[in-house]
Coordinates of C-alpha atoms in Angstrom, one line a residue:
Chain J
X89 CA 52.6 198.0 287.9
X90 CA 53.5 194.5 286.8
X91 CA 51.4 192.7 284.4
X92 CA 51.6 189.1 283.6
X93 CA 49.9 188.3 280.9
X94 CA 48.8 184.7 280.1
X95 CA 50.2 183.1 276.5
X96 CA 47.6 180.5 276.6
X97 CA 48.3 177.6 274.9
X98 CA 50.2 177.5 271.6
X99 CA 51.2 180.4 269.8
X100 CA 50.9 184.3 270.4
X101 CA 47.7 184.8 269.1
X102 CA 46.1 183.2 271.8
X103 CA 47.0 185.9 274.1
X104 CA 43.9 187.6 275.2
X105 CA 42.4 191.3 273.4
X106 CA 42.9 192.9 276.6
X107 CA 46.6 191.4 277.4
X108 CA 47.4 192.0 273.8
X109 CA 46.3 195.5 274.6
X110 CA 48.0 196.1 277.9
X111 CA 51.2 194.7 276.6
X112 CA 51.3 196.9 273.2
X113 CA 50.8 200.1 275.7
X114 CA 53.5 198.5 278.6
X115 CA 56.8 200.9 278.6
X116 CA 59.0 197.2 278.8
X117 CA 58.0 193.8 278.0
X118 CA 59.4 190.5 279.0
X119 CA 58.4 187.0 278.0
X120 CA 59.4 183.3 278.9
X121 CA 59.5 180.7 276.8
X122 CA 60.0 177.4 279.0
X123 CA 57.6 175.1 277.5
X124 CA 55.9 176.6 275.2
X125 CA 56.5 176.9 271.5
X126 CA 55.6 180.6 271.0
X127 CA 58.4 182.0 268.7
X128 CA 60.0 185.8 270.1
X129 CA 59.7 186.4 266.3
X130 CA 55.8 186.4 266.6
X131 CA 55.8 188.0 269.3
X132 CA 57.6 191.4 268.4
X133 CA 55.9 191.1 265.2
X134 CA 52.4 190.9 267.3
X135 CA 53.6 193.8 269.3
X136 CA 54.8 195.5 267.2
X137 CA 57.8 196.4 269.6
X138 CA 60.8 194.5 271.2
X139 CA 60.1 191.6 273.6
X140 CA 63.0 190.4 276.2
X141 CA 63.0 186.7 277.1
X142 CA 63.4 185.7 279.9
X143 CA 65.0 182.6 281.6
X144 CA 63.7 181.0 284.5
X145 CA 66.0 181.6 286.8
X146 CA 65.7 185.4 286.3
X147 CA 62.6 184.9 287.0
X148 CA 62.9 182.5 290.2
X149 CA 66.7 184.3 291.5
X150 CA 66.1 187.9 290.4
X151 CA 63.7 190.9 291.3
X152 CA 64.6 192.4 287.8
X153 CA 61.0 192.4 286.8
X154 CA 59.8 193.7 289.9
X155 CA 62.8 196.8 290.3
X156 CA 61.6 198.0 286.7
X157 CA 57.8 197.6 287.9
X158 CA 58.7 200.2 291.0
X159 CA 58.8 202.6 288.5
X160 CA 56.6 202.1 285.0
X161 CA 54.6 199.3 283.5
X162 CA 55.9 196.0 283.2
X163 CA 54.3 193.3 281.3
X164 CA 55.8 189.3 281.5
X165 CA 54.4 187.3 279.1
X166 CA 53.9 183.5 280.2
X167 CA 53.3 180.5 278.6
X168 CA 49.4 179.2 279.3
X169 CA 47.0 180.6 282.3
X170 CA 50.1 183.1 284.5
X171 CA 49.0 181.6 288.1
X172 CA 49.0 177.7 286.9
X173 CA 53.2 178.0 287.3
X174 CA 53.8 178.2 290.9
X175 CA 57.1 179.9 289.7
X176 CA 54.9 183.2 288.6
X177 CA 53.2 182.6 292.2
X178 CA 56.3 183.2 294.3
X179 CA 56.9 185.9 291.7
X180 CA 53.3 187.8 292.4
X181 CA 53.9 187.3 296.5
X182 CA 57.7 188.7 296.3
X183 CA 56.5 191.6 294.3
X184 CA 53.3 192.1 296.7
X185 CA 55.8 192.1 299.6
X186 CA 58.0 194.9 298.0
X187 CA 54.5 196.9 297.6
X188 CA 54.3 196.5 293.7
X189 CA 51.0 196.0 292.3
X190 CA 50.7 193.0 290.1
X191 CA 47.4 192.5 287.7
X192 CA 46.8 189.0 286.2
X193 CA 45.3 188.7 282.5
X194 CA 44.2 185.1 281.6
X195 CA 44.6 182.6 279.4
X196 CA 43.5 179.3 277.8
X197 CA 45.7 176.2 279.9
X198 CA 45.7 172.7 278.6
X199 CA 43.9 172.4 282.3
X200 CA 40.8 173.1 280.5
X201 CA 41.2 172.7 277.1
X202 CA 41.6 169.2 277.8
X203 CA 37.6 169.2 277.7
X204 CA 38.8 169.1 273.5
X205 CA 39.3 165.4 274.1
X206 CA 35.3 165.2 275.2
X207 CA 36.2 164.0 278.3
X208 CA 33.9 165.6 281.3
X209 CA 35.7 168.7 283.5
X210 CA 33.6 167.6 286.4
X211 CA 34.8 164.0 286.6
X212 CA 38.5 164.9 286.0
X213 CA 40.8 163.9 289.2
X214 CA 44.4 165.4 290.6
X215 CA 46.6 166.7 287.8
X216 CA 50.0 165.2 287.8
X217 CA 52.8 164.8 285.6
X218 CA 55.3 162.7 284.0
X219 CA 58.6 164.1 284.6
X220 CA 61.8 162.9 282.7
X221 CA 63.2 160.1 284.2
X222 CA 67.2 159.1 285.3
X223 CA 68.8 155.8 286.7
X224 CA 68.7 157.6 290.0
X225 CA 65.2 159.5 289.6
X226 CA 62.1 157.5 289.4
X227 CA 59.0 160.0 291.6
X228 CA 56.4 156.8 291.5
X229 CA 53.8 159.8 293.0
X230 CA 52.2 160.2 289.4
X231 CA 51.3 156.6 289.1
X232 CA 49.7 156.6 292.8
X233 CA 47.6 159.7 291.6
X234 CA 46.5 158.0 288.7
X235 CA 46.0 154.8 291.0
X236 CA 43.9 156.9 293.2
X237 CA 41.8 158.8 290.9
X238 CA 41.2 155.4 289.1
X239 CA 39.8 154.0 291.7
X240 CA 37.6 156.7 292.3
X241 CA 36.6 156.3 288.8
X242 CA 38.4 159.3 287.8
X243 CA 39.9 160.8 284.5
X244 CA 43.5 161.7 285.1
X245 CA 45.2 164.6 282.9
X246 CA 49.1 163.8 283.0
X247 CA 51.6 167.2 281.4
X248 CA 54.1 165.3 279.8
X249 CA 58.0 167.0 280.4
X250 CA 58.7 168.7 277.6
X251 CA 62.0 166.4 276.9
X252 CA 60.3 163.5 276.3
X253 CA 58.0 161.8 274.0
X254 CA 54.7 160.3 273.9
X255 CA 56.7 156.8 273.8
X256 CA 58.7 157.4 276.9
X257 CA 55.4 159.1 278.8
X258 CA 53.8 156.0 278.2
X259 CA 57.4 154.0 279.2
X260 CA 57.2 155.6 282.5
X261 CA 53.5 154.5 283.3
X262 CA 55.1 150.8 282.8
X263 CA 57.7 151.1 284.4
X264 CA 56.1 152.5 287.6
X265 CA 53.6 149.4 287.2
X266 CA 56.7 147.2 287.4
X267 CA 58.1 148.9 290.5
X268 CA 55.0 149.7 292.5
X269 CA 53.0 146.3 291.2
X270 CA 50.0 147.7 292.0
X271 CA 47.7 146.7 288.6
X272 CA 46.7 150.3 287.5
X273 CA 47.9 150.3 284.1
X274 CA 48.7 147.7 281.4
X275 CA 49.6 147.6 277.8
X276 CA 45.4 147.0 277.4
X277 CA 44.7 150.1 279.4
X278 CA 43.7 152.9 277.2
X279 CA 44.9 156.5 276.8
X280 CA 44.2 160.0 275.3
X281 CA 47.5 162.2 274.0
X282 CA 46.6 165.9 273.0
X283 CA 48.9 168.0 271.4
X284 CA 47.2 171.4 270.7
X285 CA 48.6 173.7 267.8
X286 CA 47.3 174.8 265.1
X287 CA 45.6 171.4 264.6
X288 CA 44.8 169.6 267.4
X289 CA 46.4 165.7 267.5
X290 CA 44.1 163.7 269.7
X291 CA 44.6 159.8 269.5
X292 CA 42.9 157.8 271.7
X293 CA 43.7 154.0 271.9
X294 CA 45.5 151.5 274.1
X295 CA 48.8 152.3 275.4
X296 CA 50.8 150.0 273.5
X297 CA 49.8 151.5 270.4
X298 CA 49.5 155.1 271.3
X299 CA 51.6 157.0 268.6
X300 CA 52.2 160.6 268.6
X301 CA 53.1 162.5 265.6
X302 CA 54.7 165.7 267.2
X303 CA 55.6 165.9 271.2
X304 CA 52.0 165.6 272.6
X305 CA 51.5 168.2 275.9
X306 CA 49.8 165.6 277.3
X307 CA 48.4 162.5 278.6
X308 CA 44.5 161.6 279.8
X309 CA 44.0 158.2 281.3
X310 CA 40.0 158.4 281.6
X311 CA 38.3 156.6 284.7
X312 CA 34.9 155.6 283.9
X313 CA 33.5 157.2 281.0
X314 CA 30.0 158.3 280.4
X315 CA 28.5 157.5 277.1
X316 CA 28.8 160.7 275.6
X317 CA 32.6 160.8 276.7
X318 CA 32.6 157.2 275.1
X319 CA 30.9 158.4 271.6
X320 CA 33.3 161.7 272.1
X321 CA 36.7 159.5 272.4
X322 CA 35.8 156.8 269.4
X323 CA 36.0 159.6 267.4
X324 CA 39.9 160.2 268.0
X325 CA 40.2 156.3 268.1
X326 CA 42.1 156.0 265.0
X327 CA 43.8 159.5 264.9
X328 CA 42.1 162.3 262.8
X329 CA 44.4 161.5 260.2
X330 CA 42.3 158.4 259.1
X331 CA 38.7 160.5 259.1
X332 CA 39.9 162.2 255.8
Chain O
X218 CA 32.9 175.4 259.1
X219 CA 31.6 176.2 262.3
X220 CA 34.3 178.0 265.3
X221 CA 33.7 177.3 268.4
X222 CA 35.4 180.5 270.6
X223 CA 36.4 181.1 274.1
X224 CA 35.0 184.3 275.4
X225 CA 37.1 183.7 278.4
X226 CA 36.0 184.6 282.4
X227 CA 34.6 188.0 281.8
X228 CA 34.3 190.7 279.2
X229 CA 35.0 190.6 275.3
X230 CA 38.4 191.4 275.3
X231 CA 39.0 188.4 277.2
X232 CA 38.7 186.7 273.9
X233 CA 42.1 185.8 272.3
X234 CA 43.6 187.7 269.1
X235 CA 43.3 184.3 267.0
X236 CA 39.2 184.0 267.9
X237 CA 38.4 187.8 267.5
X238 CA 40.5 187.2 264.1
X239 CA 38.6 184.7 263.0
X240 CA 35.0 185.6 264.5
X241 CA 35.2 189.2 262.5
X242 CA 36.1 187.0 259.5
X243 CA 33.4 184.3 259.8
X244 CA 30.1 185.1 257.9
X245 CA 27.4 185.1 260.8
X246 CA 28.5 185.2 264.2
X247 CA 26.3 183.7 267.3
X248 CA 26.8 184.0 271.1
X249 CA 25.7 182.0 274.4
X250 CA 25.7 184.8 277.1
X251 CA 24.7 182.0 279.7
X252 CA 26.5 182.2 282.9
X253 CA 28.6 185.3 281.4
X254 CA 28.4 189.5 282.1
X255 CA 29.6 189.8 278.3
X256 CA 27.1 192.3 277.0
X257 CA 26.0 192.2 273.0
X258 CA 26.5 195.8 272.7
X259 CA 30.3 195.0 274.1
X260 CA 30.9 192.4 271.5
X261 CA 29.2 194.5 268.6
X262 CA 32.1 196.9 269.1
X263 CA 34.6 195.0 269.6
X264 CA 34.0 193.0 266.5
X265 CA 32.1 195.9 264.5
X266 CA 29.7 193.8 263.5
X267 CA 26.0 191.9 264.1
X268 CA 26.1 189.3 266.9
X269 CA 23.0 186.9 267.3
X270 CA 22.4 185.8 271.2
X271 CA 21.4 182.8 271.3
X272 CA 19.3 180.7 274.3
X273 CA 20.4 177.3 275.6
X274 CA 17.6 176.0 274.3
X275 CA 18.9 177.1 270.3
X276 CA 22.2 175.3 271.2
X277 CA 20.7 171.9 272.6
X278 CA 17.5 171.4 270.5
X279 CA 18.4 172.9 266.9
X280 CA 20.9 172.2 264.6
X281 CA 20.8 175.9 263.6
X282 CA 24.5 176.4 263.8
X283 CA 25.0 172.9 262.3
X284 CA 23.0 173.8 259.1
X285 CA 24.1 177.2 258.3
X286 CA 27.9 175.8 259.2
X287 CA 27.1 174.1 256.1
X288 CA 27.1 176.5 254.1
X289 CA 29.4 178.9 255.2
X290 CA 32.1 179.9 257.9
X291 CA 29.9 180.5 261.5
X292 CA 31.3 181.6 264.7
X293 CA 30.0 180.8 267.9
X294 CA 31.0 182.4 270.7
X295 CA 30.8 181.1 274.2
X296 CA 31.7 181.7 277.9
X297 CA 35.0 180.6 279.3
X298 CA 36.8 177.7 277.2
X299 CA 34.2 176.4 275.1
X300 CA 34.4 172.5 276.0
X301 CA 34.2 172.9 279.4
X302 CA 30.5 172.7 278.9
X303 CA 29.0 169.5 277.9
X304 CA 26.3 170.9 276.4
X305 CA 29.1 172.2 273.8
X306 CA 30.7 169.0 273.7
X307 CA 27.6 167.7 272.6
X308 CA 27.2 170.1 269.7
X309 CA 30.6 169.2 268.4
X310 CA 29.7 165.5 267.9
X311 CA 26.4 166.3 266.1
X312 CA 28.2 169.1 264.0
X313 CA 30.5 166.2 263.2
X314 CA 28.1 163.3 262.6
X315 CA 26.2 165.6 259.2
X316 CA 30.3 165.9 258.3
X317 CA 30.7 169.7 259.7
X318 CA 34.2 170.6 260.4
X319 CA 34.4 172.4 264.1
X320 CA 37.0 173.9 265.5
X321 CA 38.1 175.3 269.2
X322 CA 39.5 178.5 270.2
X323 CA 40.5 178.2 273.8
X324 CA 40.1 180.7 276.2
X325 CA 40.7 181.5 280.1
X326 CA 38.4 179.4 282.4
X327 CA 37.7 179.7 285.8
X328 CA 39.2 176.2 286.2
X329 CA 42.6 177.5 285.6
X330 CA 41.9 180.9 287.0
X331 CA 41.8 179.5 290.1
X332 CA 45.1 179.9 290.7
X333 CA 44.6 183.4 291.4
X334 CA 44.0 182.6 294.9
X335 CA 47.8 181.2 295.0
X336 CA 46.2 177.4 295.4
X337 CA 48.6 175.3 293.6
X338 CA 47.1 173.5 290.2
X339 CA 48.1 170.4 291.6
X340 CA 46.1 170.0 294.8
X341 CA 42.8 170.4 293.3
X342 CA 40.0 167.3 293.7
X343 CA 37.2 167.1 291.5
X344 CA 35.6 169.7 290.4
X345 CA 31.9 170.2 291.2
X346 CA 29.1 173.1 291.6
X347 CA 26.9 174.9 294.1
X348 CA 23.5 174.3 293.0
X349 CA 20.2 176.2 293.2
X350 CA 18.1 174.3 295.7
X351 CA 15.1 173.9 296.1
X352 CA 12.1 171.8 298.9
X353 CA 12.4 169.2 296.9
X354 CA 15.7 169.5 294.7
X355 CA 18.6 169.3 297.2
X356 CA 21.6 166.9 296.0
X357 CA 24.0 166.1 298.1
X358 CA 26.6 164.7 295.8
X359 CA 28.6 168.2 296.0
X360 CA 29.0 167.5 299.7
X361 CA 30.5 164.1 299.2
X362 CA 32.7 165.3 296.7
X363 CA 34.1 167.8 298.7
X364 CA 34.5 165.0 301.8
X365 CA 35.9 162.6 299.6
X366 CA 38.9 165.8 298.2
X367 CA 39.6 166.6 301.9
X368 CA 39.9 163.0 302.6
X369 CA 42.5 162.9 300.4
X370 CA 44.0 166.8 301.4
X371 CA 42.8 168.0 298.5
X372 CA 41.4 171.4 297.5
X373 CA 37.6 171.6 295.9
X374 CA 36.4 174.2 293.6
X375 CA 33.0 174.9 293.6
X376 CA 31.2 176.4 290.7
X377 CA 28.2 178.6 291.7
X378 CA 24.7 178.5 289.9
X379 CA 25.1 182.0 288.9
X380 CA 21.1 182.4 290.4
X381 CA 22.5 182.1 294.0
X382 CA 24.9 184.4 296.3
X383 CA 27.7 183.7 298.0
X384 CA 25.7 183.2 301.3
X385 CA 23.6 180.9 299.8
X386 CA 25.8 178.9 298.3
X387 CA 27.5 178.5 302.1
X388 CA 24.5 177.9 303.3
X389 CA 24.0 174.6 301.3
X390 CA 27.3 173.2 302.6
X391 CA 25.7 173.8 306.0
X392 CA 22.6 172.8 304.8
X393 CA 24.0 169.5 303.5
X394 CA 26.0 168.6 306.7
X395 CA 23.3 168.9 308.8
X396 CA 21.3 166.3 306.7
X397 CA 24.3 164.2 306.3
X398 CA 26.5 164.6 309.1
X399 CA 30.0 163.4 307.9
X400 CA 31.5 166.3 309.9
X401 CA 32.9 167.6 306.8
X402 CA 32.7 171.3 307.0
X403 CA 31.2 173.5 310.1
X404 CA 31.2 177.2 310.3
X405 CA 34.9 177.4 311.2
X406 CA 35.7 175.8 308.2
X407 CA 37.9 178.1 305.9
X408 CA 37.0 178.9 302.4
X409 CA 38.0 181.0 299.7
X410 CA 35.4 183.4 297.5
X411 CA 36.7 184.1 294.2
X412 CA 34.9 186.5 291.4
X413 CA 37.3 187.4 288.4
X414 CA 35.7 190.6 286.7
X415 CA 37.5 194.2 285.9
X416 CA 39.0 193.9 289.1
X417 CA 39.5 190.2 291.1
X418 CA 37.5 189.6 294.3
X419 CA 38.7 187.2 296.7
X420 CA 37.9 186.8 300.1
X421 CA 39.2 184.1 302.4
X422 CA 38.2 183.3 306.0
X423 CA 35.8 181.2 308.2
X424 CA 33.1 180.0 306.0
X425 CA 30.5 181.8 308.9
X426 CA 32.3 185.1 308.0
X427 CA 33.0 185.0 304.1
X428 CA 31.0 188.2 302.9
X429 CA 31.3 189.0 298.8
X430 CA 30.3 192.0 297.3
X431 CA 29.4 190.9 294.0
X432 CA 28.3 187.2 293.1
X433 CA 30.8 185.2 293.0
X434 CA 32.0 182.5 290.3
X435 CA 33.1 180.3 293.0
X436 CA 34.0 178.9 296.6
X437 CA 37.5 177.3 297.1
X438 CA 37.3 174.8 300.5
X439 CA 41.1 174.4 300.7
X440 CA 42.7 170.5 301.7
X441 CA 46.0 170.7 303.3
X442 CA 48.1 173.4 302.8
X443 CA 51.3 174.2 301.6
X444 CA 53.4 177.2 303.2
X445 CA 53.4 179.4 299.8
X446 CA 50.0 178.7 299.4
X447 CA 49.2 179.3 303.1
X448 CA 51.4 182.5 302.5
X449 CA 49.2 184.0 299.3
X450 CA 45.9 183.2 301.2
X451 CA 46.6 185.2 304.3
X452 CA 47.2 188.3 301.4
X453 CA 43.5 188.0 301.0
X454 CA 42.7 187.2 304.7
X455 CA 40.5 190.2 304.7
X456 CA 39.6 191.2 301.8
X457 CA 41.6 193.5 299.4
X458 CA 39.8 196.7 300.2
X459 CA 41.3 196.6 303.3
X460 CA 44.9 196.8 301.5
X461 CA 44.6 200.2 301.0

């Protein structure tokens, strides 16, 4: 049996009881890192046994978890929800095909604790992303989500690559603006950045003067907000830092 | 200080380490059973100590929480990710306004969870919900946000009011297409039936023939599809008994 056990969002405690559980009674575990920040250290030390990372392309290129699940209990540790990764989807049908059985335990996902910025689940558009950019790379798709889901009067939640910063996440929405001229964001339009870890950092304020302390996982552009959703996001307006 | 934690999609041990942690630490510990099968007695042992249920109506109209988070360290433990509901949302802004410190332990939701069906993160719509209707309670906005997804080749994921079955809740898509005949979804349309307990239900096929054998959480109407994903549905073409 292969287990893949959901990480959630920050740190190793926020595995689930029962992954925590199937994982300390697994014969091998396995664990990748990619973006998350959960430490191998805290891991074992959770498990109380040893923990193997994993890189992605063993995961993507190799059926090395799904040989050793042919014959005991696997678990693969995953940053966030398992399934959100369409990576650990391919993995789940490829193992399915070589009749392995595959159980999924979940996890938090910044796809719902973004509901922590008191922004509405229900009147959240299409996620997207802001990847790292390159002279000869530029997608322009995230800005016509957020174009899209704006006009529909839609919140937008953008994952920002982990290589870049809040600065550059913002940089990109500009720059798309430049190139696509389409009048969807300004240096007026307002954001939300969260970065959940052991505090949350939630700043909400125009895009100009967004400033993140750490690398923020993520972006909100809100649509049209609701009055609660207003009184929720004054509350971040200055960063928490400020409320003492 | 007053916790605010995750009981994720289904039982207690869906919890995560940190918010059992913290919730056998805290003082006086409360629960919302809501929408969730978590039992009291199942919570009592997992945390070895009293749990209080409370009703909706203890959440929205006291500030019993608020007050005794005054005093000392409350838990209060809720279905899913806590924020997701805006009737928590709410309590976190009045906890704040008497100068209450809150804070969120995340959990699974069914909004990432969703993935279990092998529908990619990123070709979801709005979110909206399957309500109980009645003669003269029958909104239609569900409908037109599922129209207005599809338009756009996107997937919808409807919530179910945990009150009705799955057949019901198909039934007020064919219900609401008959009144407003936008030739959104007939009985050949395919959907996806998805309840996440000890063991995952999902179902897909014609709406017409979707049968569950529990209550569902949710209904998945799928936009345009892409191979992998049309790959991972077909595993569940007919149910998993069928699997052997």
């Amino acid at each position: 049996m292969l287990y893949l056990i959901g990480m959630g969002i920050h740190d190793p405690r926020d595995m689930s009881v029962k992954g925590l559980e199937i994982a300390k009674r697994c014969e091998e575990v396995f664990y990748e890192r990619y973006t998350s920040p959960v430490s191998v250290e805290g891991l074992r030390e959770l498990l109380g046994k040893e923990v193997k990372e994993l890189k992605r392309k063993d995961v993507e290129e190799s059926n090395l978890l799904i040989e050793k699940a042919k014959e005991k209990d696997v678990a693969f540790l995953v940053p966030g929800d398992p399934l959100v990764a369409t990576t650990h989807q391919e993995l789940v049908l490829r193992a399915r095909k070589k009749g392995i059985k595959v159980k999924i335990i979940h996890s938090s996902s910044i796809v719902s604790a973004v509901c922590e910025t008191g922004l509405h689940i229900y009147k959240f558009g299409r996620v997207t992303s802001i990847p790292k950019t390159r002279e000869d790379f530029f997608p322009t798709s995230p800005y016509h989500i957020l174009r899209e889901n704006l006009e529909r009067g839609l919140h937008t939640l953008f994952l920002i690559d982990p290589e870049i910063s809040l600065e550059e996440a913002v940089g990109y929405l500009f720059e798309a603006e430049k190139k696509e001229k389409r009048g969807v964001v300004s240096e007026e339009t307002k954001g939300v950045s969260l970065s959940l870890g052991e505090e949350p950092e939630i700043v909400y304020g125009k895009l100009r003067d967004l400033k993140g302390r750490g690398k923020p996982q993520s972006l909100i552009i809100p649509g049209e907000l609701h009055f609660t959703e207003e009184e929720f996001l004054r509350w971040w307006e200055h960063g928490e830092e400020e409320k003492g």
